[in-house]
mmCIF file of C-alpha atoms and ligand atoms in Angstrom:
data_model
loop_
_atom_site.group_PDB
_atom_site.id
_atom_site.type_symbol
_atom_site.label_atom_id
_atom_site.label_comp_id
_atom_site.label_asym_id
_atom_site.label_seq_id
_atom_site.Cartn_x
_atom_site.Cartn_y
_atom_site.Cartn_z
ATOM 1 C CA UNK A 755 141.085 115.482 85.408
ATOM 2 C CA UNK A 756 141.279 111.740 85.886
ATOM 3 C CA UNK A 757 143.584 110.189 88.421
ATOM 4 C CA UNK A 758 142.106 106.702 88.529
ATOM 5 C CA UNK A 759 140.977 104.177 85.942
ATOM 6 C CA UNK A 760 137.210 104.316 85.522
ATOM 7 C CA UNK A 761 134.546 102.609 83.451
ATOM 8 C CA UNK A 762 132.847 104.734 80.741
ATOM 9 C CA UNK A 763 129.903 105.476 83.059
ATOM 10 C CA UNK A 764 132.126 106.847 85.761
ATOM 11 C CA UNK A 765 134.574 109.729 85.767
ATOM 12 C CA UNK A 766 136.816 110.658 88.650
ATOM 13 C CA UNK A 767 136.207 113.488 91.112
ATOM 14 C CA UNK A 768 138.980 115.677 92.424
ATOM 15 C CA UNK A 769 141.296 113.895 94.873
ATOM 16 C CA UNK A 770 140.411 114.077 98.557
ATOM 17 C CA UNK A 771 143.213 116.425 99.617
ATOM 18 C CA UNK A 772 141.858 119.244 97.418
ATOM 19 C CA UNK A 773 139.005 119.560 99.936
ATOM 20 C CA UNK A 774 141.227 119.704 103.011
ATOM 21 C CA UNK A 775 144.642 121.079 102.040
ATOM 22 C CA UNK A 776 145.139 124.654 103.250
ATOM 23 C CA UNK A 777 147.626 125.263 100.413
ATOM 24 C CA UNK A 778 144.940 124.359 97.865
ATOM 25 C CA UNK A 779 142.459 126.588 99.675
ATOM 26 C CA UNK A 780 144.967 129.467 99.712
ATOM 27 C CA UNK A 781 145.426 129.047 95.951
ATOM 28 C CA UNK A 782 141.638 129.078 95.472
ATOM 29 C CA UNK A 783 141.396 132.256 97.550
ATOM 30 C CA UNK A 784 144.048 133.956 95.465
ATOM 31 C CA UNK A 785 143.123 132.667 91.998
ATOM 32 C CA UNK A 786 139.334 132.421 92.367
ATOM 33 C CA UNK A 787 137.742 134.469 95.179
ATOM 34 C CA UNK A 788 140.185 137.406 94.970
ATOM 35 C CA UNK A 789 140.301 137.330 91.169
ATOM 36 C CA UNK A 790 136.648 136.956 90.164
ATOM 37 C CA UNK A 791 133.457 138.922 90.813
ATOM 38 C CA UNK A 792 132.292 137.987 94.325
ATOM 39 C CA UNK A 793 128.723 138.660 95.468
ATOM 40 C CA UNK A 794 129.424 140.396 98.765
ATOM 41 C CA UNK A 795 126.241 142.025 100.103
ATOM 42 C CA UNK A 796 122.600 142.748 99.460
ATOM 43 C CA UNK A 797 122.131 146.262 98.049
ATOM 44 C CA UNK A 798 119.210 147.022 100.391
ATOM 45 C CA UNK A 799 121.349 146.185 103.432
ATOM 46 C CA UNK A 800 123.324 149.360 102.719
ATOM 47 C CA UNK A 801 120.550 151.858 103.270
ATOM 48 C CA UNK A 802 122.390 155.111 102.494
ATOM 49 C CA UNK A 803 125.621 157.111 102.830
ATOM 50 C CA UNK A 804 127.878 155.649 105.529
ATOM 51 C CA UNK A 805 125.831 152.504 106.017
ATOM 52 C CA UNK A 806 128.458 149.765 105.892
ATOM 53 C CA UNK A 807 129.247 146.072 105.960
ATOM 54 C CA UNK A 808 132.552 144.267 106.340
ATOM 55 C CA UNK A 809 132.921 141.030 104.411
ATOM 56 C CA UNK A 810 135.677 138.439 104.077
ATOM 57 C CA UNK A 811 136.619 137.974 100.411
ATOM 58 C CA UNK A 812 139.405 135.459 99.968
ATOM 59 C CA UNK A 813 142.126 136.482 102.433
ATOM 60 C CA UNK A 814 141.015 140.107 102.624
ATOM 61 C CA UNK A 815 138.551 142.038 104.765
ATOM 62 C CA UNK A 816 136.466 144.299 102.528
ATOM 63 C CA UNK A 817 134.568 147.401 103.676
ATOM 64 C CA UNK A 818 131.455 148.113 101.600
ATOM 65 C CA UNK A 819 129.508 151.358 101.970
ATOM 66 C CA UNK A 820 127.659 154.064 100.039
ATOM 67 C CA UNK A 821 129.040 157.506 99.302
ATOM 68 C CA UNK A 822 127.138 160.815 99.593
ATOM 69 C CA UNK A 823 125.492 160.154 96.214
ATOM 70 C CA UNK A 824 124.309 156.735 97.410
ATOM 71 C CA UNK A 825 126.706 154.894 95.103
ATOM 72 C CA UNK A 826 128.124 151.595 96.335
ATOM 73 C CA UNK A 827 131.821 151.806 97.185
ATOM 74 C CA UNK A 828 134.215 149.110 98.402
ATOM 75 C CA UNK A 829 137.640 149.369 100.014
ATOM 76 C CA UNK A 830 140.264 147.148 101.541
ATOM 77 C CA UNK A 831 139.395 147.451 105.245
ATOM 78 C CA UNK A 832 142.909 148.569 106.140
ATOM 79 C CA UNK A 833 144.071 151.949 107.395
ATOM 80 C CA UNK A 834 146.752 153.440 105.154
ATOM 81 C CA UNK A 835 148.748 154.755 108.134
ATOM 82 C CA UNK A 836 150.045 151.614 109.842
ATOM 83 C CA UNK A 837 147.572 148.989 108.785
ATOM 84 C CA UNK A 838 145.006 148.779 111.563
ATOM 85 C CA UNK A 839 141.697 147.234 110.561
ATOM 86 C CA UNK A 840 139.462 150.236 110.032
ATOM 87 C CA UNK A 841 136.031 148.738 110.835
ATOM 88 C CA UNK A 842 135.796 145.765 113.145
ATOM 89 C CA UNK A 843 131.995 145.544 113.206
ATOM 90 C CA UNK A 844 130.186 143.318 110.678
ATOM 91 C CA UNK A 845 127.813 146.151 109.854
ATOM 92 C CA UNK A 846 126.816 149.585 111.064
ATOM 93 C CA UNK A 847 126.269 153.233 110.237
ATOM 94 C CA UNK A 848 129.167 155.696 110.093
ATOM 95 C CA UNK A 849 128.020 159.235 110.779
ATOM 96 C CA UNK A 850 130.311 161.494 108.742
ATOM 97 C CA UNK A 851 133.380 159.388 107.999
ATOM 98 C CA UNK A 852 135.372 156.281 108.888
ATOM 99 C CA UNK A 853 137.901 156.996 111.631
ATOM 100 C CA UNK A 854 140.698 154.558 112.420
ATOM 101 C CA UNK A 855 140.598 153.674 116.131
ATOM 102 C CA UNK A 856 144.429 153.627 116.365
ATOM 103 C CA UNK A 857 145.722 157.159 115.514
ATOM 104 C CA UNK A 858 142.487 158.625 114.128
ATOM 105 C CA UNK A 859 143.250 158.872 110.424
ATOM 106 C CA UNK A 860 139.831 159.659 108.983
ATOM 107 C CA UNK A 861 138.397 158.808 105.547
ATOM 108 C CA UNK A 862 135.271 160.029 103.750
ATOM 109 C CA UNK A 863 132.781 157.664 102.104
ATOM 110 C CA UNK A 864 134.756 157.786 98.838
ATOM 111 C CA UNK A 865 137.827 156.623 100.743
ATOM 112 C CA UNK A 866 139.683 159.938 100.615
ATOM 113 C CA UNK A 867 141.846 160.849 103.605
ATOM 114 C CA UNK A 868 140.075 163.880 105.094
ATOM 115 C CA UNK A 869 141.621 164.284 108.524
ATOM 116 C CA UNK A 870 144.421 163.047 110.753
ATOM 117 C CA UNK A 871 146.148 164.460 113.809
ATOM 118 C CA UNK A 872 148.626 167.142 112.633
ATOM 119 C CA UNK A 873 147.647 166.601 108.997
ATOM 120 C CA UNK A 874 147.866 170.332 108.220
ATOM 121 C CA UNK A 875 151.493 170.206 109.331
ATOM 122 C CA UNK A 876 152.170 167.555 106.668
ATOM 123 C CA UNK A 877 151.056 169.391 103.521
ATOM 124 C CA UNK A 878 152.910 167.005 101.220
ATOM 125 C CA UNK A 879 150.526 164.122 102.026
ATOM 126 C CA UNK A 880 148.290 163.505 99.015
ATOM 127 C CA UNK A 881 144.844 162.781 100.452
ATOM 128 C CA UNK A 882 143.748 160.620 97.536
ATOM 129 C CA UNK A 883 147.036 158.742 97.278
ATOM 130 C CA UNK A 884 146.805 157.993 101.022
ATOM 131 C CA UNK A 885 143.099 157.301 100.871
ATOM 132 C CA UNK A 886 141.667 153.815 101.274
ATOM 133 C CA UNK A 887 142.570 151.357 98.531
ATOM 134 C CA UNK A 888 139.471 150.977 96.375
ATOM 135 C CA UNK A 889 137.911 147.789 95.059
ATOM 136 C CA UNK A 890 135.782 147.476 91.893
ATOM 137 C CA UNK A 891 132.023 147.338 92.482
ATOM 138 C CA UNK A 892 128.947 146.393 90.433
ATOM 139 C CA UNK A 893 125.315 146.283 91.548
ATOM 140 C CA UNK A 894 123.160 143.674 89.831
ATOM 141 C CA UNK A 895 120.029 141.738 90.837
ATOM 142 C CA UNK A 896 119.848 143.784 94.028
ATOM 143 C CA UNK A 897 123.283 142.651 95.202
ATOM 144 C CA UNK A 898 126.698 144.292 95.456
ATOM 145 C CA UNK A 899 129.423 142.361 93.654
ATOM 146 C CA UNK A 900 133.078 143.222 94.258
ATOM 147 C CA UNK A 901 136.279 142.245 92.510
ATOM 148 C CA UNK A 902 139.647 142.584 94.224
ATOM 149 C CA UNK A 903 141.644 142.190 91.008
ATOM 150 C CA UNK A 904 143.305 145.421 89.808
ATOM 151 C CA UNK A 905 141.813 144.721 86.359
ATOM 152 C CA UNK A 906 138.563 142.831 86.898
ATOM 153 C CA UNK A 907 137.249 140.404 84.311
ATOM 154 C CA UNK A 908 134.250 141.607 82.297
ATOM 155 C CA UNK A 909 131.098 141.401 84.464
ATOM 156 C CA UNK A 910 129.070 140.617 81.320
ATOM 157 C CA UNK A 911 131.370 137.844 80.200
ATOM 158 C CA UNK A 912 131.512 136.178 83.590
ATOM 159 C CA UNK A 913 128.542 136.821 85.912
ATOM 160 C CA UNK A 914 125.856 137.641 83.349
ATOM 161 C CA UNK A 915 127.247 135.001 81.014
ATOM 162 C CA UNK A 916 126.696 132.330 83.695
ATOM 163 C CA UNK A 917 123.003 133.222 83.743
ATOM 164 C CA UNK A 918 122.796 133.177 79.930
ATOM 165 C CA UNK A 919 124.577 129.814 79.816
ATOM 166 C CA UNK A 920 121.981 128.350 82.137
ATOM 167 C CA UNK A 921 118.745 130.039 81.001
ATOM 168 C CA UNK A 922 119.629 130.660 77.353
ATOM 169 C CA UNK A 923 119.237 134.454 77.604
ATOM 170 C CA UNK A 924 119.193 137.359 80.088
ATOM 171 C CA UNK A 925 115.522 138.272 79.501
ATOM 172 C CA UNK A 926 114.439 135.128 81.333
ATOM 173 C CA UNK A 927 115.878 136.358 84.654
ATOM 174 C CA UNK A 928 114.765 139.946 83.988
ATOM 175 C CA UNK A 929 111.164 138.665 84.117
ATOM 176 C CA UNK A 930 111.638 138.146 87.864
ATOM 177 C CA UNK A 931 112.849 141.749 88.403
ATOM 178 C CA UNK A 932 115.035 140.397 91.208
ATOM 179 C CA UNK A 933 116.430 143.833 92.169
ATOM 180 C CA UNK A 934 112.937 145.101 93.030
ATOM 181 C CA UNK A 935 112.086 142.220 95.372
ATOM 182 C CA UNK A 936 112.128 142.579 99.161
ATOM 183 C CA UNK A 937 113.791 140.403 101.751
ATOM 184 C CA UNK A 938 111.228 138.107 103.371
ATOM 185 C CA UNK A 939 113.668 135.963 105.336
ATOM 186 C CA UNK A 940 117.407 135.458 105.692
ATOM 187 C CA UNK A 941 118.979 132.367 107.222
ATOM 188 C CA UNK A 942 122.731 132.038 107.727
ATOM 189 C CA UNK A 943 124.174 128.514 107.729
ATOM 190 C CA UNK A 944 127.535 127.670 109.276
ATOM 191 C CA UNK A 945 128.670 124.698 107.206
ATOM 192 C CA UNK A 946 131.679 122.607 108.223
ATOM 193 C CA UNK A 947 132.524 121.634 104.665
ATOM 194 C CA UNK A 948 134.652 122.754 101.756
ATOM 195 C CA UNK A 949 132.964 125.214 99.390
ATOM 196 C CA UNK A 950 133.436 122.854 96.415
ATOM 197 C CA UNK A 951 131.350 120.140 98.090
ATOM 198 C CA UNK A 952 128.522 122.670 98.425
ATOM 199 C CA UNK A 953 128.729 123.654 94.745
ATOM 200 C CA UNK A 954 128.932 120.038 93.598
ATOM 201 C CA UNK A 955 125.902 119.168 95.685
ATOM 202 C CA UNK A 956 123.929 122.078 94.221
ATOM 203 C CA UNK A 957 124.860 121.059 90.674
ATOM 204 C CA UNK A 958 123.431 117.541 90.840
ATOM 205 C CA UNK A 959 120.139 115.949 91.775
ATOM 206 C CA UNK A 960 121.271 112.332 91.988
ATOM 207 C CA UNK A 961 120.781 112.772 95.736
ATOM 208 C CA UNK A 962 117.318 114.364 95.514
ATOM 209 C CA UNK A 963 115.242 111.200 95.843
ATOM 210 C CA UNK A 964 117.279 110.106 98.870
ATOM 211 C CA UNK A 965 117.508 113.244 100.982
ATOM 212 C CA UNK A 966 114.887 115.722 99.681
ATOM 213 C CA UNK A 967 111.430 114.161 100.217
ATOM 214 C CA UNK A 968 109.657 117.543 100.342
ATOM 215 C CA UNK A 969 111.408 118.900 97.226
ATOM 216 C CA UNK A 970 110.747 115.809 95.110
ATOM 217 C CA UNK A 971 107.091 115.959 96.158
ATOM 218 C CA UNK A 972 106.883 119.475 94.680
ATOM 219 C CA UNK A 973 109.174 118.709 91.703
ATOM 220 C CA UNK A 974 108.520 115.033 90.831
ATOM 221 C CA UNK A 975 111.024 114.995 87.955
ATOM 222 C CA UNK A 976 113.801 115.546 90.513
ATOM 223 C CA UNK A 977 113.194 112.009 91.753
ATOM 224 C CA UNK A 978 114.769 110.804 88.475
ATOM 225 C CA UNK A 979 118.080 112.325 89.522
ATOM 226 C CA UNK A 980 118.531 114.953 86.812
ATOM 227 C CA UNK A 981 119.055 118.488 88.106
ATOM 228 C CA UNK A 982 117.140 121.353 86.456
ATOM 229 C CA UNK A 983 120.458 122.955 85.561
ATOM 230 C CA UNK A 984 121.471 119.878 83.557
ATOM 231 C CA UNK A 985 119.652 121.238 80.461
ATOM 232 C CA UNK A 986 119.914 124.811 79.120
ATOM 233 C CA UNK A 987 116.702 126.738 79.670
ATOM 234 C CA UNK A 988 114.882 123.898 81.407
ATOM 235 C CA UNK A 989 112.851 124.564 84.535
ATOM 236 C CA UNK A 990 111.608 121.657 86.630
ATOM 237 C CA UNK A 991 107.797 121.475 86.484
ATOM 238 C CA UNK A 992 105.676 121.474 89.658
ATOM 239 C CA UNK A 993 103.715 118.282 90.331
ATOM 240 C CA UNK A 994 100.083 118.268 89.156
ATOM 241 C CA UNK A 995 98.584 118.499 92.648
ATOM 242 C CA UNK A 996 101.083 121.137 93.757
ATOM 243 C CA UNK A 997 99.663 124.640 94.222
ATOM 244 C CA UNK A 998 102.867 126.483 95.136
ATOM 245 C CA UNK A 999 106.588 126.130 95.916
ATOM 246 C CA UNK A 1000 105.941 125.440 99.598
ATOM 247 C CA UNK A 1001 106.881 122.721 102.062
ATOM 248 C CA UNK A 1002 103.449 121.065 101.782
ATOM 249 C CA UNK A 1003 102.578 122.067 98.217
ATOM 250 C CA UNK A 1004 100.030 124.594 99.486
ATOM 251 C CA UNK A 1005 99.332 127.916 97.741
ATOM 252 C CA UNK A 1006 102.364 130.215 97.438
ATOM 253 C CA UNK A 1007 102.492 134.026 97.591
ATOM 254 C CA UNK A 1008 101.642 136.620 94.931
ATOM 255 C CA UNK A 1009 103.177 135.735 91.577
ATOM 256 C CA UNK A 1010 105.872 138.092 90.267
ATOM 257 C CA UNK A 1011 104.069 139.945 87.453
ATOM 258 C CA UNK A 1012 106.810 139.644 84.809
ATOM 259 C CA UNK A 1013 107.045 135.837 85.081
ATOM 260 C CA UNK A 1014 105.929 134.436 81.719
ATOM 261 C CA UNK A 1015 103.386 131.668 81.179
ATOM 262 C CA UNK A 1016 106.081 129.172 80.268
ATOM 263 C CA UNK A 1017 108.022 130.069 83.438
ATOM 264 C CA UNK A 1018 104.958 129.632 85.640
ATOM 265 C CA UNK A 1019 104.864 126.494 87.808
ATOM 266 C CA UNK A 1020 108.547 125.887 87.176
ATOM 267 C CA UNK A 1021 111.764 125.980 89.211
ATOM 268 C CA UNK A 1022 115.042 127.204 87.698
ATOM 269 C CA UNK A 1023 118.424 126.877 89.433
ATOM 270 C CA UNK A 1024 121.514 128.794 88.386
ATOM 271 C CA UNK A 1025 125.091 128.458 89.632
ATOM 272 C CA UNK A 1026 127.176 131.612 89.238
ATOM 273 C CA UNK A 1027 130.738 130.575 89.953
ATOM 274 C CA UNK A 1028 132.392 130.846 92.340
ATOM 275 C CA UNK A 1029 129.900 131.389 95.168
ATOM 276 C CA UNK A 1030 126.305 132.199 94.151
ATOM 277 C CA UNK A 1031 123.208 130.050 93.615
ATOM 278 C CA UNK A 1032 120.025 131.634 92.293
ATOM 279 C CA UNK A 1033 116.706 129.787 92.471
ATOM 280 C CA UNK A 1034 113.702 131.154 90.567
ATOM 281 C CA UNK A 1035 110.081 130.184 91.215
ATOM 282 C CA UNK A 1036 106.965 132.136 90.190
ATOM 283 C CA UNK A 1037 106.371 133.912 93.507
ATOM 284 C CA UNK A 1038 109.881 134.259 94.952
ATOM 285 C CA UNK A 1039 113.620 134.052 94.435
ATOM 286 C CA UNK A 1040 116.019 132.217 96.733
ATOM 287 C CA UNK A 1041 119.507 133.694 96.589
ATOM 288 C CA UNK A 1042 122.485 131.895 98.181
ATOM 289 C CA UNK A 1043 125.900 133.475 98.766
ATOM 290 C CA UNK A 1044 128.814 131.425 100.049
ATOM 291 C CA UNK A 1045 131.649 132.872 102.112
ATOM 292 C CA UNK A 1046 134.456 130.276 102.154
ATOM 293 C CA UNK A 1047 136.458 130.850 105.379
ATOM 294 C CA UNK A 1048 138.711 127.777 105.495
ATOM 295 C CA UNK A 1049 139.232 124.534 103.601
ATOM 296 C CA UNK A 1050 136.605 122.903 105.817
ATOM 297 C CA UNK A 1051 134.408 125.866 106.731
ATOM 298 C CA UNK A 1052 131.926 127.873 104.667
ATOM 299 C CA UNK A 1053 129.259 130.352 105.707
ATOM 300 C CA UNK A 1054 126.179 130.350 103.477
ATOM 301 C CA UNK A 1055 123.773 133.287 103.580
ATOM 302 C CA UNK A 1056 120.419 132.494 102.023
ATOM 303 C CA UNK A 1057 117.822 135.184 101.202
ATOM 304 C CA UNK A 1058 114.172 134.535 100.363
ATOM 305 C CA UNK A 1059 112.931 137.443 98.196
ATOM 306 C CA UNK A 1060 109.269 138.318 97.530
ATOM 307 C CA UNK A 1061 107.276 141.132 95.990
ATOM 308 C CA UNK A 1062 107.558 144.186 98.279
ATOM 309 C CA UNK A 1063 103.772 144.109 98.842
ATOM 310 C CA UNK A 1064 103.991 140.560 100.189
ATOM 311 C CA UNK A 1065 106.644 141.527 102.748
ATOM 312 C CA UNK A 1066 105.048 144.883 103.697
ATOM 313 C CA UNK A 1067 101.630 143.311 104.244
ATOM 314 C CA UNK A 1068 103.136 140.776 106.642
ATOM 315 C CA UNK A 1069 101.810 137.769 104.702
ATOM 316 C CA UNK A 1070 102.910 134.469 106.179
ATOM 317 C CA UNK A 1071 105.887 133.178 104.172
ATOM 318 C CA UNK A 1072 106.648 130.319 106.568
ATOM 319 C CA UNK A 1073 105.508 127.423 104.343
ATOM 320 C CA UNK A 1074 107.371 128.994 101.449
ATOM 321 C CA UNK A 1075 110.628 129.511 103.375
ATOM 322 C CA UNK A 1076 110.420 126.126 105.077
ATOM 323 C CA UNK A 1077 110.712 124.178 101.808
ATOM 324 C CA UNK A 1078 114.149 125.441 100.815
ATOM 325 C CA UNK A 1079 115.298 125.790 104.434
ATOM 326 C CA UNK A 1080 114.818 122.030 104.735
ATOM 327 C CA UNK A 1081 116.567 121.505 101.392
ATOM 328 C CA UNK A 1082 119.475 123.624 102.659
ATOM 329 C CA UNK A 1083 119.715 121.688 105.922
ATOM 330 C CA UNK A 1084 119.547 118.351 104.097
ATOM 331 C CA UNK A 1085 122.197 119.465 101.601
ATOM 332 C CA UNK A 1086 124.580 120.939 104.165
ATOM 333 C CA UNK A 1087 124.231 117.860 106.404
ATOM 334 C CA UNK A 1088 125.249 115.746 103.396
ATOM 335 C CA UNK A 1089 128.241 118.002 102.674
ATOM 336 C CA UNK A 1090 129.324 117.818 106.334
ATOM 337 C CA UNK A 1091 128.976 114.040 106.162
ATOM 338 C CA UNK A 1092 131.427 113.939 103.243
ATOM 339 C CA UNK A 1093 133.985 116.422 104.569
ATOM 340 C CA UNK A 1094 135.715 114.115 107.134
ATOM 341 C CA UNK A 1095 136.167 111.414 104.447
ATOM 342 C CA UNK A 1096 138.103 113.827 102.249
ATOM 343 C CA UNK A 1097 141.215 113.206 104.367
ATOM 344 C CA UNK A 1098 140.757 109.438 104.520
ATOM 345 C CA UNK A 1099 143.352 107.242 102.814
ATOM 346 C CA UNK A 1100 140.565 105.501 100.885
ATOM 347 C CA UNK A 1101 139.516 108.802 99.343
ATOM 348 C CA UNK A 1102 143.045 109.924 98.421
ATOM 349 C CA UNK A 1103 142.232 109.437 94.716
ATOM 350 C CA UNK A 1104 138.715 110.820 95.157
ATOM 351 C CA UNK A 1105 135.394 109.247 94.227
ATOM 352 C CA UNK A 1106 133.427 108.929 90.992
ATOM 353 C CA UNK A 1107 130.697 110.789 89.108
ATOM 354 C CA UNK A 1108 127.805 108.907 87.491
ATOM 355 C CA UNK A 1109 126.499 110.145 84.102
ATOM 356 C CA UNK A 1110 123.921 112.534 85.636
ATOM 357 C CA UNK A 1111 126.825 114.116 87.558
ATOM 358 C CA UNK A 1112 129.334 114.292 84.695
ATOM 359 C CA UNK A 1113 128.839 118.065 84.319
ATOM 360 C CA UNK A 1114 130.464 118.389 87.772
ATOM 361 C CA UNK A 1115 133.624 117.180 86.048
ATOM 362 C CA UNK A 1116 133.656 120.464 84.092
ATOM 363 C CA UNK A 1117 133.571 122.330 87.402
ATOM 364 C CA UNK A 1118 136.497 120.243 88.639
ATOM 365 C CA UNK A 1119 138.463 120.992 85.457
ATOM 366 C CA UNK A 1120 137.650 124.688 85.885
ATOM 367 C CA UNK A 1121 138.973 124.745 89.475
ATOM 368 C CA UNK A 1122 142.058 122.729 88.492
ATOM 369 C CA UNK A 1123 142.837 125.145 85.639
ATOM 370 C CA UNK A 1124 142.420 128.151 87.925
ATOM 371 C CA UNK A 1125 144.880 126.929 90.533
ATOM 372 C CA UNK A 1126 147.274 125.170 88.153
ATOM 373 C CA UNK A 1127 150.859 125.886 89.111
ATOM 374 C CA UNK A 1128 149.900 127.534 92.406
ATOM 375 C CA UNK A 1129 150.260 124.378 94.492
ATOM 376 C CA UNK A 1130 152.704 121.530 94.273
ATOM 377 C CA UNK A 1131 151.283 118.376 92.648
ATOM 378 C CA UNK A 1132 149.848 115.967 95.212
ATOM 379 C CA UNK A 1133 151.575 112.682 95.915
ATOM 380 C CA UNK A 1134 149.046 109.877 96.030
HETATM 381 FE FE1 LIG B 558 145.197 153.837 111.472
HETATM 382 FE FE2 LIG B 558 147.353 154.689 112.617
HETATM 383 S S1 LIG B 558 146.929 152.712 111.939
HETATM 384 S S2 LIG B 558 145.593 155.808 112.172
#
C-alpha cells in the first residue's frame, strides 16, 4: 500500500493511525488474532489433567487445560449459564472439575456440564450442548496453539508453512527437537507499543548496528543491516572469535545433538504471523509469543529453551540469556520510542522503508488485506 509519493529506494509504511486507532485494532483482533492459529501457552506449563491457564486471544478469554487423557483442550472461558467468567486466575490446578463461582455450574476437563444445583430436576438439559464452547487446539514445538475460528485454517498451510518459507523445509527446525527442550528462563515484557511495530522491528536489521552492540559482535554480518530472515534458508554466521551465542561471546551450553554441521555456529530467525518469533542457535531456542492487549500495549513472553540435561544440572545460563534479553530490551525500547509518534500529524501518512526493509511492505499488505472492509478508510 502506498499513500505517499516515494523514490524507487523508498516505499511507504502503513499510515500512523493504524498503530493507534482502536477500530483498526478491533478489526485486527477479529480478522487476525481470532481467525488464525495463535500460540497460547507452553505445553509443559500444563502439567496434567486440570492444570490450566487463561489467556487473552483477541477479544476473548480462553481457558486452556488438559483432560483426563492428558490431551490439550481449550474453551471460551465463559459459563454457559449466565456468562460469568469461569476461571479468573491466570493459571492453576483444578482438582476434579471447573466450577463457576456464581451459581456453581460445573464442567469436566472436556468441557461437559457435569453438575449444577437442581440439575437432576431439569432432565431436558443436554450436558454436552450446555457444556463449555470448545476451541480448536494443536500442539507443536512444545507449545499449545489455539484457533477461535469455527473452521480453522490448515495448520500445515499456515503455521508450518511459515517455517518452510523461512528455512526452506521443515526438517531444518526438526533438527532442534524444540518440543523436547526444557525451559531455562522466561522473561515477560510489558511493551507500550502496537504489535505491528514489534513485528516490523523483528523483521529488519537496519537498526542492528545502532542499537544492538552485543548482537552485532556475535553476528558481524548483522552490522550490514540485512536480517537473517531476508534470505530463505540463511542463518547468520557467528564471528570468528565467538565461542557461543552469549552476551560476551563466551562458550555456550551443550549443543542440541540433531543440529547439523551447516547449522552449527549460525543464528536463524523465523516470524510466524501473527504473534510468534522463533530464534534457533546451536545450543538453545528463544521463543517469543506476543499477546496484543490494546492498540498501544503488547505483552511479550520470551522463553529460553535448552537441553533438559542443561536445565536439570543447574548449569549457568546467565550469559546465554543475557544476550537476547538485552536485544529484547533494546528492541522494545525502540518500539516504545516510535509509538507516541504514530499519532503525530507529521506521521499521518506514515514513514518509509529502505531497500533492506522492503519485505516489511509485504507484511503491511498482508495486514491491510486481512482488515480490508472492516474499518472505514482513513482521512489524511
Ligand atoms: Fe455460571 Fe450461573 S453464571 S453458574
